């Protein structure tokens, strides 16, 4: 029995083969490397998977870690796929569901990529991971690095959610704040890694295994629906790893014969203040161009130029999906309305997808009969400032007004 059926890495541009059992960055073309598996070696059945513990490691044959003893886990994965009857009815999409990634360790789906990426880095002998981040990825990688006994060097914009600084500090990471955007943080990390031995640059899509961890969101959606696909999946897209990964997951499941038929239409959702992928989609281009002054409250998707933009556009186009931008005003309104309808406080990035569902229903792109899954990529608790609070404070002898 092989724990991992990992075969090799493949360049996402020219398909060239690269060794998966040494530390790798991007391909010689500077493109992301994608993990490929020997699917003939995957003899596990769907029923056997169902009997495994409810973490993302239940799909270990399709993950890159070779030695079970090297798995670094905080219990991540198998998040709920929630029905949203009240909110779905309000939007005219009764088949609306939410995959709630607010429940993973560190409160954002970044934990999936970190669990698998850190496990594999440690297995391959890396001593320290180094990365730029908009906050949540750094917090997650810092947590899993601590769990694995690795060093973590993190650089993030000063504007990143403050809680993520604290998460990095409490888990012992070496943290730097950068007066700029994630790209500026990336340049500093690149420089630092060149000077430090044993450190790996784990920037988005510059190491091959983060995407493998995120892929498990796609496996879980299919498994939770009884090995069936929804019609549409919406994903808040920054660097695009999650949407590329879900697409990759579904292709692997189809090749295994575990799902059949059409893949879901994949929708890349961005904030109007930073929507390079939407612009490229609308213009019929294969690559994006960074906007001049990117800004949105949905900080996790403030990525002006994603290394994997061409892969996101391919995932969207190949599945008959679309790319759509929503304003901060619309996404904040969606965040409030969803919390009132269903009792769940989602992150602004997740909220952007609910605003997008409303827009797509209005435009007729959704006709209301579809099974629709929204990825809520994190908990609203990470972004307390998105909800201003103005409530009366009662003095000791104050009274609560009678509303009876
Ligand atoms: C990082 C992040 C995203 C964007 O993720 P990608 O997969 O890189 O596009 C979305 N939401 C939250 C909360 C994030 O932290």
PDB file of C-alpha atoms in Angstrom, residues 53-57 71-79 103-105 111-112 115 144 147 220:
ATOM      1  CA  UNK A  53     -10.824  10.266  10.108  1.00  0.00           C
ATOM      2  CA  UNK A  54     -12.434  13.552   9.045  1.00  0.00           C
ATOM      3  CA  UNK A  55      -9.338  15.518   8.066  1.00  0.00           C
ATOM      4  CA  UNK A  56      -7.938  16.332   4.654  1.00  0.00           C
ATOM      5  CA  UNK A  57      -5.407  13.521   5.119  1.00  0.00           C
ATOM      6  CA  UNK A  71       2.171  14.365   8.375  1.00  0.00           C
ATOM      7  CA  UNK A  72       1.908  17.629  10.334  1.00  0.00           C
ATOM      8  CA  UNK A  73      -1.701  18.180  11.331  1.00  0.00           C
ATOM      9  CA  UNK A  74      -3.835  20.370  13.549  1.00  0.00           C
ATOM     10  CA  UNK A  75      -7.023  18.575  12.501  1.00  0.00           C
ATOM     11  CA  UNK A  76      -7.659  20.559   9.289  1.00  0.00           C
ATOM     12  CA  UNK A  77     -10.264  19.690   6.697  1.00  0.00           C
ATOM     13  CA  UNK A  78     -13.728  18.175   6.348  1.00  0.00           C
ATOM     14  CA  UNK A  79     -15.397  21.509   6.960  1.00  0.00           C
ATOM     15  CA  UNK A 103     -13.791  26.333  10.917  1.00  0.00           C
ATOM     16  CA  UNK A 104     -10.244  25.223  10.106  1.00  0.00           C
ATOM     17  CA  UNK A 105      -7.268  25.924  12.415  1.00  0.00           C
ATOM     18  CA  UNK A 111      -4.434  26.065   6.783  1.00  0.00           C
ATOM     19  CA  UNK A 112      -4.975  23.389   4.122  1.00  0.00           C
ATOM     20  CA  UNK A 115      -0.562  21.643   6.442  1.00  0.00           C
ATOM     21  CA  UNK A 144       2.202  24.645  10.947  1.00  0.00           C
ATOM     22  CA  UNK A 147       4.027  22.315  14.791  1.00  0.00           C
ATOM     23  CA  UNK A 220     -14.600  17.269   0.026  1.00  0.00           C
TER      24      UNK A 220
END
